[in-house]
XYZ file of C-alpha atoms in Angstrom:
439
model
C -57.357 -24.061 -56.945
C -58.489 -27.546 -55.602
C -61.342 -27.993 -53.569
C -60.505 -29.793 -50.163
C -63.139 -31.721 -47.993
C -63.699 -30.257 -44.172
C -60.953 -30.838 -41.602
C -60.798 -30.673 -38.369
C -58.482 -27.891 -36.536
C -58.991 -28.234 -33.094
C -60.553 -29.805 -30.253
C -61.446 -28.027 -26.799
C -61.719 -29.569 -23.718
C -62.637 -28.747 -20.358
C -66.206 -28.529 -20.273
C -67.713 -31.351 -17.274
C -70.659 -32.346 -19.206
C -72.304 -31.819 -22.608
C -72.062 -28.880 -24.750
C -75.547 -27.176 -25.579
C -74.494 -24.089 -27.087
C -71.265 -21.874 -29.003
C -70.679 -19.307 -30.846
C -67.836 -17.478 -32.425
C -66.977 -13.606 -31.911
C -66.968 -11.780 -34.659
C -62.907 -11.048 -34.937
C -62.456 -14.794 -35.082
C -60.428 -14.465 -32.020
C -62.500 -16.232 -29.487
C -65.138 -19.177 -29.083
C -67.595 -19.244 -26.516
C -69.214 -22.279 -25.438
C -72.201 -23.009 -22.421
C -72.327 -26.572 -20.994
C -74.682 -28.603 -18.923
C -72.040 -28.107 -16.058
C -73.676 -24.418 -15.478
C -70.599 -22.628 -16.886
C -69.474 -20.340 -19.859
C -66.165 -21.262 -21.130
C -64.208 -18.530 -23.395
C -61.648 -20.152 -25.422
C -59.017 -17.911 -26.944
C -58.265 -19.088 -30.594
C -54.778 -18.141 -30.672
C -51.956 -20.649 -30.387
C -51.058 -21.658 -26.468
C -53.837 -18.514 -25.269
C -55.537 -19.413 -21.800
C -59.163 -20.170 -21.732
C -61.252 -18.634 -19.681
C -64.433 -20.253 -17.610
C -66.900 -18.184 -16.155
C -69.660 -19.040 -13.129
C -72.688 -17.573 -12.187
C -75.424 -19.696 -13.557
C -77.257 -22.028 -11.351
C -78.593 -24.323 -13.931
C -77.903 -25.522 -17.385
C -76.753 -22.721 -19.971
C -79.243 -23.298 -22.961
C -77.662 -20.496 -25.331
C -74.767 -18.084 -25.817
C -73.854 -15.149 -28.293
C -71.686 -12.590 -29.084
C -72.900 -9.245 -29.390
C -72.040 -7.729 -33.356
C -69.085 -5.815 -32.009
C -67.791 -8.636 -29.695
C -67.750 -6.228 -26.361
C -70.673 -8.817 -24.740
C -71.065 -12.187 -24.688
C -74.995 -13.328 -23.869
C -76.593 -16.486 -22.449
C -79.277 -18.067 -21.349
C -80.055 -20.475 -18.961
C -82.557 -23.100 -16.940
C -82.308 -21.077 -14.226
C -84.800 -18.459 -16.022
C -82.414 -15.882 -16.169
C -80.352 -14.243 -19.140
C -76.357 -12.814 -18.161
C -74.393 -10.333 -20.365
C -70.687 -10.973 -19.714
C -67.356 -8.931 -20.663
C -65.490 -11.903 -22.266
C -62.035 -11.053 -20.564
C -60.149 -12.072 -17.520
C -62.484 -10.205 -14.997
C -65.680 -12.228 -16.205
C -68.306 -9.506 -15.031
C -72.032 -9.792 -15.489
C -75.170 -8.646 -15.579
C -78.506 -10.758 -14.496
C -81.317 -9.952 -16.339
C -84.425 -12.081 -14.393
C -85.823 -12.817 -17.574
C -88.723 -15.596 -17.382
C -91.090 -17.669 -15.399
C -89.452 -20.856 -16.200
C -86.136 -22.108 -18.189
C -84.969 -19.849 -20.444
C -84.218 -21.589 -24.134
C -82.082 -19.148 -26.256
C -81.170 -15.781 -26.558
C -79.878 -13.669 -29.567
C -78.624 -10.357 -30.014
C -80.216 -7.961 -32.572
C -77.694 -7.159 -35.718
C -77.029 -3.753 -34.094
C -76.211 -4.985 -30.806
C -79.064 -2.602 -28.963
C -81.586 -5.491 -27.778
C -81.937 -8.994 -26.689
C -84.752 -11.972 -27.941
C -85.049 -14.817 -25.341
C -87.449 -17.654 -25.279
C -88.599 -19.874 -22.609
C -90.732 -22.908 -21.232
C -93.158 -20.382 -20.360
C -94.515 -19.722 -23.562
C -93.218 -16.623 -24.118
C -90.833 -14.490 -26.712
C -89.493 -11.503 -24.977
C -87.382 -8.556 -26.185
C -85.067 -6.890 -23.399
C -82.761 -3.294 -24.371
C -79.168 -4.342 -23.632
C -77.994 -0.748 -23.036
C -80.848 0.121 -20.981
C -80.837 -2.994 -19.456
C -84.658 -3.433 -18.954
C -87.615 -5.432 -20.392
C -89.452 -3.938 -23.465
C -92.011 -6.070 -24.646
C -93.661 -9.614 -25.094
C -94.620 -11.730 -27.504
C -97.132 -14.637 -25.779
C -99.115 -16.792 -28.724
C -97.220 -19.901 -28.282
C -99.245 -22.598 -26.988
C -96.356 -24.846 -25.290
C -92.536 -24.188 -24.749
C -90.820 -21.530 -26.670
C -87.365 -23.158 -27.915
C -85.569 -20.517 -29.885
C -86.538 -17.132 -31.252
C -83.991 -14.966 -33.736
C -84.241 -11.482 -34.944
C -84.058 -10.935 -39.070
C -80.865 -8.766 -40.116
C -82.689 -6.044 -40.658
C -84.752 -6.062 -37.065
C -87.933 -5.915 -38.381
C -89.591 -9.314 -38.017
C -88.560 -12.071 -34.849
C -88.713 -15.547 -35.850
C -89.242 -18.323 -32.953
C -90.538 -21.630 -32.599
C -91.653 -24.632 -30.084
C -93.542 -27.381 -28.571
C -96.594 -25.915 -30.077
C -95.275 -27.844 -33.397
C -95.173 -24.338 -34.718
C -93.011 -21.181 -36.636
C -94.334 -18.263 -36.014
C -93.064 -15.014 -37.640
C -93.204 -11.520 -35.179
C -93.750 -7.925 -36.707
C -91.109 -6.011 -34.039
C -93.246 -2.853 -34.799
C -96.715 -3.927 -34.557
C -95.855 -6.716 -31.711
C -98.382 -9.063 -34.145
C -97.675 -12.153 -35.603
C -98.004 -11.797 -39.214
C -97.543 -15.569 -39.925
C -97.494 -19.418 -38.498
C -96.000 -22.265 -40.310
C -97.598 -25.708 -38.988
C -95.984 -28.196 -40.863
C -94.136 -30.071 -38.208
C -95.383 -33.141 -36.506
C -93.371 -32.899 -33.961
C -91.675 -29.935 -31.714
C -89.575 -27.239 -33.859
C -86.226 -27.344 -32.139
C -84.380 -24.400 -33.906
C -85.210 -21.561 -36.351
C -82.965 -19.166 -37.642
C -82.991 -16.251 -40.792
C -80.667 -16.385 -43.724
C -78.106 -13.624 -44.032
C -80.140 -11.667 -46.467
C -83.566 -11.664 -44.452
C -85.184 -13.301 -47.509
C -85.629 -17.031 -46.308
C -86.385 -18.709 -42.218
C -85.086 -22.252 -41.886
C -85.893 -24.616 -38.996
C -85.497 -27.785 -37.944
C -87.440 -30.332 -36.128
C -87.998 -33.836 -33.518
C -88.834 -35.368 -36.390
C -85.404 -35.025 -38.068
C -86.248 -32.362 -41.179
C -84.895 -29.267 -42.069
C -87.202 -26.787 -43.888
C -86.700 -23.691 -45.579
C -89.290 -20.724 -46.477
C -89.393 -17.859 -48.880
C -90.279 -15.015 -46.816
C -91.527 -13.103 -49.915
C -94.182 -15.901 -50.828
C -94.384 -17.333 -47.773
C -93.626 -20.939 -49.061
C -91.673 -23.535 -47.974
C -88.862 -23.687 -51.252
C -86.724 -26.743 -49.543
C -87.128 -29.894 -47.319
C -84.098 -31.775 -46.183
C -84.686 -35.437 -44.464
C -81.091 -36.293 -44.133
C -80.820 -36.972 -40.283
C -81.981 -40.239 -38.460
C -82.905 -38.379 -35.420
C -83.794 -34.931 -33.920
C -81.934 -32.149 -35.458
C -80.784 -30.125 -32.827
C -79.097 -26.642 -34.513
C -77.940 -25.579 -37.755
C -76.142 -22.138 -39.610
C -76.717 -20.928 -42.561
C -73.289 -20.241 -44.079
C -72.496 -16.311 -44.366
C -72.889 -16.501 -48.114
C -76.171 -18.172 -48.323
C -74.880 -21.293 -50.103
C -74.475 -23.847 -47.381
C -76.009 -24.867 -44.147
C -74.335 -27.510 -41.364
C -76.596 -29.315 -38.658
C -76.353 -31.545 -35.902
C -78.116 -33.954 -34.893
C -78.803 -36.621 -32.202
C -77.693 -39.172 -34.563
C -73.908 -38.219 -33.551
C -73.660 -36.134 -36.636
C -72.885 -32.780 -38.787
C -74.136 -32.495 -42.405
C -72.948 -29.922 -44.777
C -76.181 -29.427 -47.294
C -75.158 -27.153 -50.635
C -78.508 -24.865 -50.918
C -77.688 -23.926 -54.117
C -77.812 -27.365 -55.395
C -80.275 -28.668 -52.726
C -78.738 -31.858 -51.447
C -76.345 -33.382 -49.013
C -72.792 -33.330 -49.636
C -70.930 -34.015 -46.787
C -71.663 -35.914 -43.534
C -68.977 -35.308 -40.624
C -68.693 -37.807 -37.354
C -66.706 -36.297 -34.990
C -68.548 -36.563 -32.036
C -69.442 -39.582 -29.632
C -72.973 -39.017 -29.054
C -75.664 -36.362 -29.699
C -74.583 -33.421 -32.003
C -76.265 -30.360 -30.122
C -74.962 -27.200 -31.369
C -72.721 -25.805 -34.572
C -72.317 -22.693 -35.581
C -70.425 -21.018 -38.433
C -68.045 -17.956 -37.554
C -68.798 -15.103 -39.280
C -65.933 -15.025 -42.271
C -67.620 -18.578 -42.998
C -64.242 -20.556 -42.964
C -65.093 -22.143 -39.455
C -67.317 -23.743 -37.789
C -67.633 -25.368 -34.297
C -69.581 -28.119 -33.089
C -70.543 -28.907 -29.355
C -72.134 -32.204 -28.307
C -72.701 -35.060 -25.702
C -68.939 -35.814 -25.115
C -68.220 -32.536 -23.988
C -65.825 -31.759 -26.539
C -65.819 -28.496 -28.807
C -64.799 -29.020 -32.424
C -63.622 -26.613 -34.501
C -63.238 -27.281 -38.536
C -61.851 -25.365 -41.684
C -64.506 -25.723 -44.251
C -62.513 -24.991 -47.116
C -65.204 -25.406 -49.569
C -64.882 -21.818 -50.464
C -61.095 -22.217 -51.964
C -62.734 -22.414 -55.626
C -65.766 -20.614 -57.654
C -68.500 -22.366 -57.038
C -68.908 -24.001 -61.178
C -65.448 -25.295 -60.114
C -67.165 -26.835 -57.128
C -69.831 -28.668 -59.632
C -67.157 -30.015 -61.704
C -65.531 -31.419 -58.913
C -68.408 -33.835 -57.642
C -69.562 -34.364 -61.311
C -73.279 -32.916 -60.547
C -73.758 -31.404 -63.803
C -72.179 -31.612 -67.321
C -72.725 -27.562 -68.233
C -73.731 -26.181 -64.609
C -75.664 -23.072 -64.650
C -75.135 -19.843 -63.105
C -75.685 -20.464 -59.567
C -79.453 -19.054 -58.563
C -80.257 -16.540 -55.470
C -81.284 -19.542 -52.596
C -84.918 -17.547 -52.482
C -85.303 -18.394 -56.283
C -84.619 -22.381 -55.634
C -88.088 -24.514 -55.749
C -87.761 -28.589 -54.640
C -87.638 -30.592 -57.191
C -89.413 -33.644 -55.174
C -90.813 -33.998 -51.866
C -87.630 -34.922 -50.111
C -84.216 -33.310 -51.207
C -81.671 -36.144 -50.136
C -81.351 -38.339 -52.905
C -77.454 -37.550 -52.943
C -74.230 -39.020 -52.719
C -72.682 -37.350 -49.540
C -69.140 -37.567 -48.860
C -68.056 -39.071 -45.301
C -65.714 -38.101 -43.455
C -64.160 -39.767 -40.505
C -62.699 -38.403 -37.571
C -60.480 -40.870 -35.402
C -59.939 -40.505 -31.903
C -56.734 -38.516 -32.170
C -58.734 -35.578 -33.660
C -57.118 -35.739 -37.200
C -59.866 -36.025 -40.523
C -59.311 -38.033 -43.103
C -60.092 -36.985 -46.348
C -60.576 -39.245 -49.514
C -58.163 -37.957 -51.516
C -54.995 -35.582 -50.349
C -55.254 -32.209 -51.812
C -53.079 -28.568 -51.649
C -54.283 -25.458 -49.825
C -54.006 -21.686 -50.881
C -51.600 -20.524 -52.707
C -49.090 -17.958 -51.022
C -50.988 -14.940 -52.896
C -54.395 -15.929 -51.624
C -53.157 -15.742 -48.155
C -51.659 -12.591 -47.926
C -55.019 -11.375 -49.292
C -56.937 -12.950 -46.723
C -55.053 -11.894 -44.233
C -55.053 -7.987 -45.252
C -58.597 -8.074 -45.604
C -58.621 -9.932 -41.749
C -56.500 -7.129 -40.493
C -58.515 -4.198 -42.233
C -61.490 -5.913 -40.193
C -60.461 -5.728 -37.352
C -59.256 -2.183 -37.558
C -63.047 -1.652 -38.416
C -64.468 -3.350 -35.524
C -61.541 -1.610 -33.261
C -63.295 1.843 -34.638
C -66.931 0.852 -34.329
C -66.869 -0.535 -30.704
C -65.606 2.851 -30.064
C -67.842 4.639 -31.787
C -70.363 2.536 -29.725
C -68.833 3.298 -26.410
C -69.013 7.350 -26.987
C -72.680 6.514 -28.204
C -72.739 4.888 -24.586
C -71.475 7.842 -22.544
C -73.385 10.180 -24.890
C -76.736 8.563 -23.838
C -75.272 8.469 -20.043
C -75.043 12.509 -19.745
C -78.062 13.219 -21.724
C -80.132 10.813 -19.488
C -77.952 12.823 -16.389
C -78.875 16.174 -18.170
C -82.672 15.151 -18.584
C -82.579 14.366 -14.617
C -81.587 17.802 -13.668
C -83.511 19.703 -16.230
C -86.337 18.505 -14.768
C -85.358 18.723 -10.760
C -84.967 22.296 -12.257
C -88.134 22.512 -13.473
C -89.680 20.837 -10.413
C -88.392 23.222 -8.490
C -89.072 26.490 -10.987
C -92.692 25.597 -10.273
C -92.539 24.923 -6.530
C -90.736 28.345 -6.450
C -94.048 29.788 -8.529
C -96.922 27.967 -6.121
C -95.184 29.900 -3.018
C -95.277 33.561 -4.580
C -98.355 32.968 -5.911
C -99.215 32.114 -2.242
C -97.458 35.180 -0.970
C -99.188 37.384 -3.485
C -102.818 36.363 -2.521
C -101.869 36.929 1.430
C -101.146 40.362 0.534
C -103.648 41.255 -1.765
C -106.696 40.281 0.843
C -105.308 43.674 2.648
C -105.116 42.087 6.276
C -101.433 42.040 7.646
C -100.481 39.030 9.099
C -98.735 39.329 13.302
C -97.120 36.585 14.522
C -97.750 36.048 18.165
C -97.180 32.724 20.691
C -95.622 31.378 17.159
C -99.460 31.264 15.833
C -100.426 33.643 13.037
C -103.240 35.783 14.103
C -104.933 39.050 11.979
C -104.733 42.391 13.361
C -107.843 43.989 13.914
């Protein structure tokens, strides 16, 4: 089964200004993007399906993310608010008056119960999704906070900002448990890998670094871009990472081998956002040219050992190590000969050689897996709705019970006062509307 270069699948035009953020829905049927034009676009990926434009923010949209079950879309904005949208034709939204300055990022916890936001007011805040209320704040950054993300298990939050630091927070104690200060300029983006054992962060100094959280050591350091890195995304397998930069390129890194394998030229101007789909077979990029490009990865079409042989990296490759076990082989892991893929103005990718695709049997298996995942997603969504209804009914019961207890206490107090009046032996006779004791 041959190994293929990444290919440009589709490009979406609808924004009137730079695209700042993008995210795939969990079922891979929609792609959301936010822009400097203050609008949220929901692109339906089915052929000839309509796109939805949602208007509500009063300033640049800086972040977007689907909830884990795809029922909501969260956006952050320079208008100091966060909105929760329903990604359907109605486009209803709920507004959180989140911060006292621009909100730079928003992200769901992996159970969908909470949101974390980062802001120019130097704080990171956590919010309850169902109760739609503020929970707590983390405030040790000394400058603008550019990005914040939950770990997969929800026990940690990573944040980074213009104070040139990456901070790690314990969500139970609300304390900063680690601080990485290896950047000469602003730290622009941060995220956990899917296993939660590592975090990566990028900087305005064009570097990308990966730390092992179990040892708190820097294990990989890449300097493959020639300008600021604005965004990156881990592949779900943790074997690859894509990054977008102001140098107008998207780079694909092989994290197992610790080297750059592809440079993609599709945008005219800075690449501001990149994001893998949940399955890892697609990724999106958005940039200053107002376009959203959707790419197919193609690098999961062969076992990893075959990929190594395809690129002649080793004569006899060892079994692929876990990401957390990789250590730098030099000061900068960027001495490689990557493949460059050019995209023409017509949106077509020109690979280095013509290669065949998946056999039909594999396509059939993949379609079956996608169908099963859709069923599971729908089931979880139904359970989530039932849980929300149960929570609402429980809240009503508690309010009703509280009112009953209050009435019982009031009735008891009145009874005690009446008993006290009867016990003093002085009957009360009412005349002229005023009570007087009878002599």
